[in-house]
XYZ file of C-alpha atoms in Angstrom:
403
model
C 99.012 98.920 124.398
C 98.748 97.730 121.236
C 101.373 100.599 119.848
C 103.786 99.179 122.255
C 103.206 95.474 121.420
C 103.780 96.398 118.098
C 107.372 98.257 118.655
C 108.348 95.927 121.028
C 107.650 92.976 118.012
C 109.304 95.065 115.982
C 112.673 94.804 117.262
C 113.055 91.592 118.786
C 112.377 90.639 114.892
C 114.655 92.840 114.205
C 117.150 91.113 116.350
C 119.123 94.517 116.680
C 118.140 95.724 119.774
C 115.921 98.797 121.122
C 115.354 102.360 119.212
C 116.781 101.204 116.056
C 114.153 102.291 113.215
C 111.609 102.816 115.594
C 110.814 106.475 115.473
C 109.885 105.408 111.476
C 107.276 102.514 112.155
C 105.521 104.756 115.507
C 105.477 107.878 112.874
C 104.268 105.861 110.599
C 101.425 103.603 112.759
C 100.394 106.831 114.613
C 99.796 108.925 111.909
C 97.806 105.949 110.144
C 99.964 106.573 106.831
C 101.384 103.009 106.287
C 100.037 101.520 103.008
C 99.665 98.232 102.660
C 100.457 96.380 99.216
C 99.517 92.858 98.135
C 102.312 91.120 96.097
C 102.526 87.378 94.595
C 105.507 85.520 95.821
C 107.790 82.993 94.134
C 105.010 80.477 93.767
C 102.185 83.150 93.083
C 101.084 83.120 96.813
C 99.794 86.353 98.540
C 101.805 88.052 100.628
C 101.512 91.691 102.233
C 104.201 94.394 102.653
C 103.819 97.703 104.672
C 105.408 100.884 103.119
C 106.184 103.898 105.075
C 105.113 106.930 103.071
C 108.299 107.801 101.677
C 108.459 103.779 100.278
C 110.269 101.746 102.966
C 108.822 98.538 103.464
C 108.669 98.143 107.239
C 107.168 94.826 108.318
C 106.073 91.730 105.890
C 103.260 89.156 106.424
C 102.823 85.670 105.014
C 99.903 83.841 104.832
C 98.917 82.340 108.277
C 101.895 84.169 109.928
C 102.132 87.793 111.440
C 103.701 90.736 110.755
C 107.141 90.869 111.216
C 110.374 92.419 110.098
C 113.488 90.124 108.836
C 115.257 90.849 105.382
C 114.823 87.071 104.846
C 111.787 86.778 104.994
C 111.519 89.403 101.868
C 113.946 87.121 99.847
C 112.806 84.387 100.288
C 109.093 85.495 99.406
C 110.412 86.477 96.002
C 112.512 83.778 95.207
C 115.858 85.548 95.750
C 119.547 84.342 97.357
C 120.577 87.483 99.757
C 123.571 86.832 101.492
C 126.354 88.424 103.403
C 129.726 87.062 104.323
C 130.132 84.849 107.559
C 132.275 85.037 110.709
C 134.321 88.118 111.336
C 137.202 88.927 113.194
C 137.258 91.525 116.026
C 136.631 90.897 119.531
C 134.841 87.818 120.966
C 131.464 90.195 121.486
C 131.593 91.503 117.425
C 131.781 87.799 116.347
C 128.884 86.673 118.463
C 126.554 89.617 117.370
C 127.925 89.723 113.917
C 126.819 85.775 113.802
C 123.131 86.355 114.979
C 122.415 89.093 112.846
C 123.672 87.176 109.986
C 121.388 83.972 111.063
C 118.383 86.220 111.466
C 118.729 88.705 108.367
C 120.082 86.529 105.405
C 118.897 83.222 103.697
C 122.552 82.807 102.111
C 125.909 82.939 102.794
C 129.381 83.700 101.599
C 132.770 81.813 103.171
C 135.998 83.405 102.659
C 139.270 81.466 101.332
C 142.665 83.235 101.175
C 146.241 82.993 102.212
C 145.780 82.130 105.097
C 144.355 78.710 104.711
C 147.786 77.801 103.037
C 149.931 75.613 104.509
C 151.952 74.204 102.842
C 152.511 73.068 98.813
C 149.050 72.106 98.106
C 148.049 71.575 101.980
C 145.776 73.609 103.553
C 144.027 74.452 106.825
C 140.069 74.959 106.442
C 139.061 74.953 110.172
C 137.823 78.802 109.975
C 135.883 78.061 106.314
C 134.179 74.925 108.040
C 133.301 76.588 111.213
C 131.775 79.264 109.029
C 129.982 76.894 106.949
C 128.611 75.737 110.109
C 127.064 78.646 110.245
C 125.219 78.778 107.388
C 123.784 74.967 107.996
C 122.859 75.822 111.397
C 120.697 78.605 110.078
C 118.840 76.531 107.122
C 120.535 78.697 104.548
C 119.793 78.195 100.963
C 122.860 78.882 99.231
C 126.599 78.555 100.504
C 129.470 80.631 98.379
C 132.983 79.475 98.809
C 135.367 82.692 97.903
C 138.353 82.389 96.238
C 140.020 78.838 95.580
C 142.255 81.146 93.845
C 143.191 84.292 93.774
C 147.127 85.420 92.910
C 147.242 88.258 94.708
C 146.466 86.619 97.915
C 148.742 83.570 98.376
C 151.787 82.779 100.622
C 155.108 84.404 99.716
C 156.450 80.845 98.647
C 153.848 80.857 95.987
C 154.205 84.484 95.027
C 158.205 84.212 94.944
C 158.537 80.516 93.608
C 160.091 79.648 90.325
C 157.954 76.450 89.609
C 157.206 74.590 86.434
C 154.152 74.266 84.872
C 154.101 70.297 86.485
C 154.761 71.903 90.032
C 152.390 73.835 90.052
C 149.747 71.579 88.571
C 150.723 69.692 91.311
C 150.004 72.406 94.333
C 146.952 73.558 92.542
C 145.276 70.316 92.329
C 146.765 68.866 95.721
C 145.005 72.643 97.316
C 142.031 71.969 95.563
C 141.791 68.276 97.297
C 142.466 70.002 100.719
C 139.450 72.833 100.228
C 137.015 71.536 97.879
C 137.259 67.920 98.728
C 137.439 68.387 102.329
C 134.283 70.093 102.805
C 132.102 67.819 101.562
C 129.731 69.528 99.728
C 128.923 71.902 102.149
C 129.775 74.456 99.113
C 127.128 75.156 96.845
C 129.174 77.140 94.422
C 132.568 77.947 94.224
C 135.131 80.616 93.115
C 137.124 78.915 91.308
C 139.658 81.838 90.271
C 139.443 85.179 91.370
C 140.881 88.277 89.006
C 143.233 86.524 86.324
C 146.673 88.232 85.913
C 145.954 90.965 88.262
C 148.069 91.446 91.044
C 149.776 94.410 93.295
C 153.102 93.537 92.035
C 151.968 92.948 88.638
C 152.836 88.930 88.472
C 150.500 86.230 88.517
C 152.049 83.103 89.885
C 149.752 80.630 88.873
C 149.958 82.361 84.873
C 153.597 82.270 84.951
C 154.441 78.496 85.894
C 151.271 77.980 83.766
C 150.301 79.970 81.215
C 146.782 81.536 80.396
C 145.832 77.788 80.570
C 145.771 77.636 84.292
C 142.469 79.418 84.629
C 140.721 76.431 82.325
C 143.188 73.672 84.758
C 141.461 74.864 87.896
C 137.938 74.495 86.460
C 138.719 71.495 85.519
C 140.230 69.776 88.582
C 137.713 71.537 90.535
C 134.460 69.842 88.704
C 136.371 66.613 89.035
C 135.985 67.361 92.841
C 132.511 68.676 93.046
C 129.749 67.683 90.093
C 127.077 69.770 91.539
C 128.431 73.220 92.805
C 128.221 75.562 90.267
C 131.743 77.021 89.188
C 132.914 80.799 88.876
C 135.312 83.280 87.600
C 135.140 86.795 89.777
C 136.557 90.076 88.573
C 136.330 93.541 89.231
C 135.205 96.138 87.160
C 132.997 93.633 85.291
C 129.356 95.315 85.892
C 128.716 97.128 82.450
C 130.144 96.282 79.218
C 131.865 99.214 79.133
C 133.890 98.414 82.249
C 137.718 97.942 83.085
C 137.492 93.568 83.284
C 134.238 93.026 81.466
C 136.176 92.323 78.374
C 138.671 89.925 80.156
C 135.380 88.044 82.114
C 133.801 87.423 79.237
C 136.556 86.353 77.385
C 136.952 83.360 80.146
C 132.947 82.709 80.788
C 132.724 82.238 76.925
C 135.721 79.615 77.131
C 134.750 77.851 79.961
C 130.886 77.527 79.299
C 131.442 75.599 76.263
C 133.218 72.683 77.895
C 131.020 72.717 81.446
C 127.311 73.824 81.629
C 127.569 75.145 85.151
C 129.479 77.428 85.201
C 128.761 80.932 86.865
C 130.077 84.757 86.867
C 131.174 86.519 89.710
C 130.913 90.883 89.634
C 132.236 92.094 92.598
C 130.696 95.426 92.634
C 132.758 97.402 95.439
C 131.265 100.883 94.237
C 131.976 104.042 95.007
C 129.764 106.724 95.917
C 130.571 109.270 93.244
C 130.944 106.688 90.169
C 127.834 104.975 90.741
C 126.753 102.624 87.315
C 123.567 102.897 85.593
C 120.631 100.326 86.846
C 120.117 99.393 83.069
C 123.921 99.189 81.928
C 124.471 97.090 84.877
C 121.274 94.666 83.943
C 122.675 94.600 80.709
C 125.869 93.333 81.407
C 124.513 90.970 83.978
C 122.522 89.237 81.144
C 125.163 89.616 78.569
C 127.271 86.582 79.890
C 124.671 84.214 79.526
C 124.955 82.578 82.836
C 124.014 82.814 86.166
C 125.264 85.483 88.253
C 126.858 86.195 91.437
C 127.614 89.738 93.034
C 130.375 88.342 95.583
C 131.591 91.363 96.742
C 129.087 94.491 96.863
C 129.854 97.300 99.354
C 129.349 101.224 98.645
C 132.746 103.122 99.723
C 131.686 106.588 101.234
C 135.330 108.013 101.096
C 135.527 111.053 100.454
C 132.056 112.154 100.189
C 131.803 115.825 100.972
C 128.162 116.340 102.775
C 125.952 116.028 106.047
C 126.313 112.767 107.602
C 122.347 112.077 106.745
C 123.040 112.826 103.405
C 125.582 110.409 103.480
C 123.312 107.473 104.657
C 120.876 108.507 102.308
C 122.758 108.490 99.208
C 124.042 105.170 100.229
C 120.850 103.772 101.069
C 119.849 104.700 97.445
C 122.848 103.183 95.745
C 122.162 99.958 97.769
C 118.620 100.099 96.785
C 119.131 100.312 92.908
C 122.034 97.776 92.821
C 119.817 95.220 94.713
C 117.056 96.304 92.779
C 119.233 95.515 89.611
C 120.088 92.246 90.562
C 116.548 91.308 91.007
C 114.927 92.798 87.746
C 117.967 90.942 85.985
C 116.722 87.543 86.126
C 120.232 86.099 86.202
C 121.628 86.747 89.509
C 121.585 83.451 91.474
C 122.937 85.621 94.642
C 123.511 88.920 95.723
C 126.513 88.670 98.484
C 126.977 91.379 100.868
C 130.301 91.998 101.589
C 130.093 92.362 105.619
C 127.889 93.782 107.919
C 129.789 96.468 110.288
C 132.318 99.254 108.586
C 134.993 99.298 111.198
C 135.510 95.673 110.229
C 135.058 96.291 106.230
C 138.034 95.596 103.888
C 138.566 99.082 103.275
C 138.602 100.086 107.567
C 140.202 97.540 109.254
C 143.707 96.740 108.996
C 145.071 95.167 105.879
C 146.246 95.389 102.282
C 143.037 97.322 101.567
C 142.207 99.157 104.520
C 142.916 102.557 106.459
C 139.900 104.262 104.722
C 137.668 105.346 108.364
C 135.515 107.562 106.670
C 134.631 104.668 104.072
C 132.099 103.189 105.980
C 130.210 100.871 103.114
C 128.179 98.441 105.128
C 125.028 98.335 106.581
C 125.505 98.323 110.366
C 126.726 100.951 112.342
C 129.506 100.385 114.504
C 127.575 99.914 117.636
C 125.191 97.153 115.185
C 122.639 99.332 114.618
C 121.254 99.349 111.200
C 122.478 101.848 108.734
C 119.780 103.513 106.006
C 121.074 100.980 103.459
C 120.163 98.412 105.465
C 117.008 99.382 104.690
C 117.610 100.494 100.931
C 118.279 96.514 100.629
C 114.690 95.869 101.594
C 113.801 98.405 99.510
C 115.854 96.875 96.221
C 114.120 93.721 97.245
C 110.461 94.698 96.999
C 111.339 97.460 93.909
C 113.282 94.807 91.895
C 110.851 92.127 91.933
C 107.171 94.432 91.613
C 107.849 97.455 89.664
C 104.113 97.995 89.404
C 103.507 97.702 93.246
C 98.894 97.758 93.443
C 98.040 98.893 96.573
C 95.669 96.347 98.408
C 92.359 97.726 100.526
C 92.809 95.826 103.844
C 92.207 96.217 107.438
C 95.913 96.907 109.585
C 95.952 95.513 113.531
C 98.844 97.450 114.703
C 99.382 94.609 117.413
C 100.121 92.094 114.587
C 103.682 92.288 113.479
């Protein structure tokens, strides 16, 4: 009886329905080989984590609370903003799952901007960023990311194709910036304020040829005008290690911008792929190279191409997910760690779109059906790894019933 209290705790925490990791925790309860570890949280509390013998932490307990299961719960023990994107499109089924797992599993969020929420010069139509927003303050979440205020390769034709002036299109940005950032009321607790300067598909940034370079410093500035508190951000790709494709460019701006407004942030993508995976310590040394905080916006792990088993597949990714998390954590710097979606037939590299048509990418952490990939669990992992590397195992009686 008490086995099956504890399995059926298990994954109504889980929130993902029956059979999902299951076979791991009874394995691991049966054969008595879960090892339970003591580790100080964010305020140098106790808490306890159960490992599975290969190193998967399976449940959590707080003081005065039981055992139980939920990604959150990790994060917020050690201090840390895990988040995932918001919403979803698909059928009227995905959205309502995708929505409760994200309530249950994440203390953070991320809401999307884009094309779009364009309407017009400068106008703009926000209903789907504040319903998603919604989300995130009907769930208590600690941090809200607003992505991208600006991003050239994702505007309206009339933007991409206009000849304006450098007045004009002071004009639309600052009139667009009063119709997002002004209009939802601080709901935002940071902000990307411009997305990959002077890189687009057809190789012309709109906003850099009305205005110059200087268009990138404009934005910041109109949008701290708008919003004192929320931290600001340039995002790039590429950016991760010093050594990589945009790091030169991103630092270039963080350096500019950080002397003329102290909150200012750093957005790293990090869509990797399987087979050109970065080092742990390259990537924490870029991280704390900028010299401000940091935010991973965009992280997925694109399986494309990969050439083995299908639970070699999961494995590897799980690992991948693991380090970067784990990464993030040991860094010091990164204020959140955004997932970029939860289930791969709905990733920006599956489903339809400028991006997609890769089905054997599959770089999220649900299945298809919702059921929790391996790298789900590899973020748990990266969680507990990144913030105890010196895990001491703690002596202390287990109730199987109490999860």
């Amino acid at each position: 009886p008490e086995l099956s209290d504890a399995i059926e705790a298990y994954v109504k925490a889980m929130n993902t329905g029956k059979g999902v990791n299951e076979p791991k925790l009874e394995s691991a309860i049966v054969q008595e080989n879960l090892t339970i570890r003591q580790l100080p949280d964010v305020k140098g509390n106790p808490f306890f984590v159960a490992f599975s013998s290969d190193g998967d932490p399976l449940m959590i307990e707080t003081e005065g609370e039981e055992w139980r299961q939920i990604t959150k719960d990790i994060a917020n023990a050690i201090g840390f903003n895990l988040s995932v994107s918001l919403g979803g499109y698909g059928s009227a089924a995905d959205y309502q799952q995708l929505v409760q797992f994200q309530k249950s599993n994440f203390n953070s969020g991320m809401v999307y901007f884009g094309s779009n929420n364009w309407t017009g010069e400068g106008t703009a139509d926000i209903s789907a960023p504040q319903s998603d927003a919604g989300i995130a303050q009907s769930a208590g979440m600690k941090n809200v990311l607003g992505l991208n205020l600006l991003w050239a390769n994702d505007v309206p034709n009339w933007i991409k194709n206009g000849n304006f002036s450098s007045d004009q299109m002071q004009n639309i940005i600052t009139n667009y910036l009063k119709n997002t950032i002004g209009a939802m009321n601080g709901k935002i607790n940071s902000w990307v304020v411009v997305n990959e300067f002077n890189h687009t598909d057809n190789g012309v940034d709109a906003f850099k040829k009305a205005m110059g370079d200087g268009y990138v410093d404009y934005t910041f500035a109109q949008a701290r005008k708008l919003d004192p508190k929320a931290t600001l951000i340039y995002n790039d790709y590429a950016n991760e290690t010093i050594d990589g494709e945009r790091y030169g460019i991103t630092k270039q701006i963080i350096d500019r911008l950080k002397t003329v407004d102290s909150n200012i942030g750093v957005g790293l993508q990090m869509h990797i792929q399987w087979n050109n995976v970065p080092d742990m310590n390259k990537v924490i040394e870029a991280m704390q190279s900028y010299g401000v905080p940091v935010y991973v916006t965009e992280f997925d792990v694109n399986m494309d191409g990969f050439p083995g088993t299908q639970a070699e597949k999961e494995k590897l990714q799980a690992d991948i997910y693991k380090k970067m998390v784990s990464a993030s954590v040991r860094s010091g710097v990164v204020k959140q760690f955004n997932v970029f979606g939860l289930i791969d037939r709905l990733s920006v590299w599956e489903a339809p779109g400028r991006f997609g048509g890769h089905q054997n990418a599959d770089p999220l952490i649900l299945h298809d059906d919702f059921s929790p990939k391996q790298s789900f669990w590899g973020i748990q992992a990266g969680l507990i790894v990144g913030a105890q590397p010196a895990i001491v195992p703690s002596k202390r009686n287990f109730h199987y019933s109490r999860i």
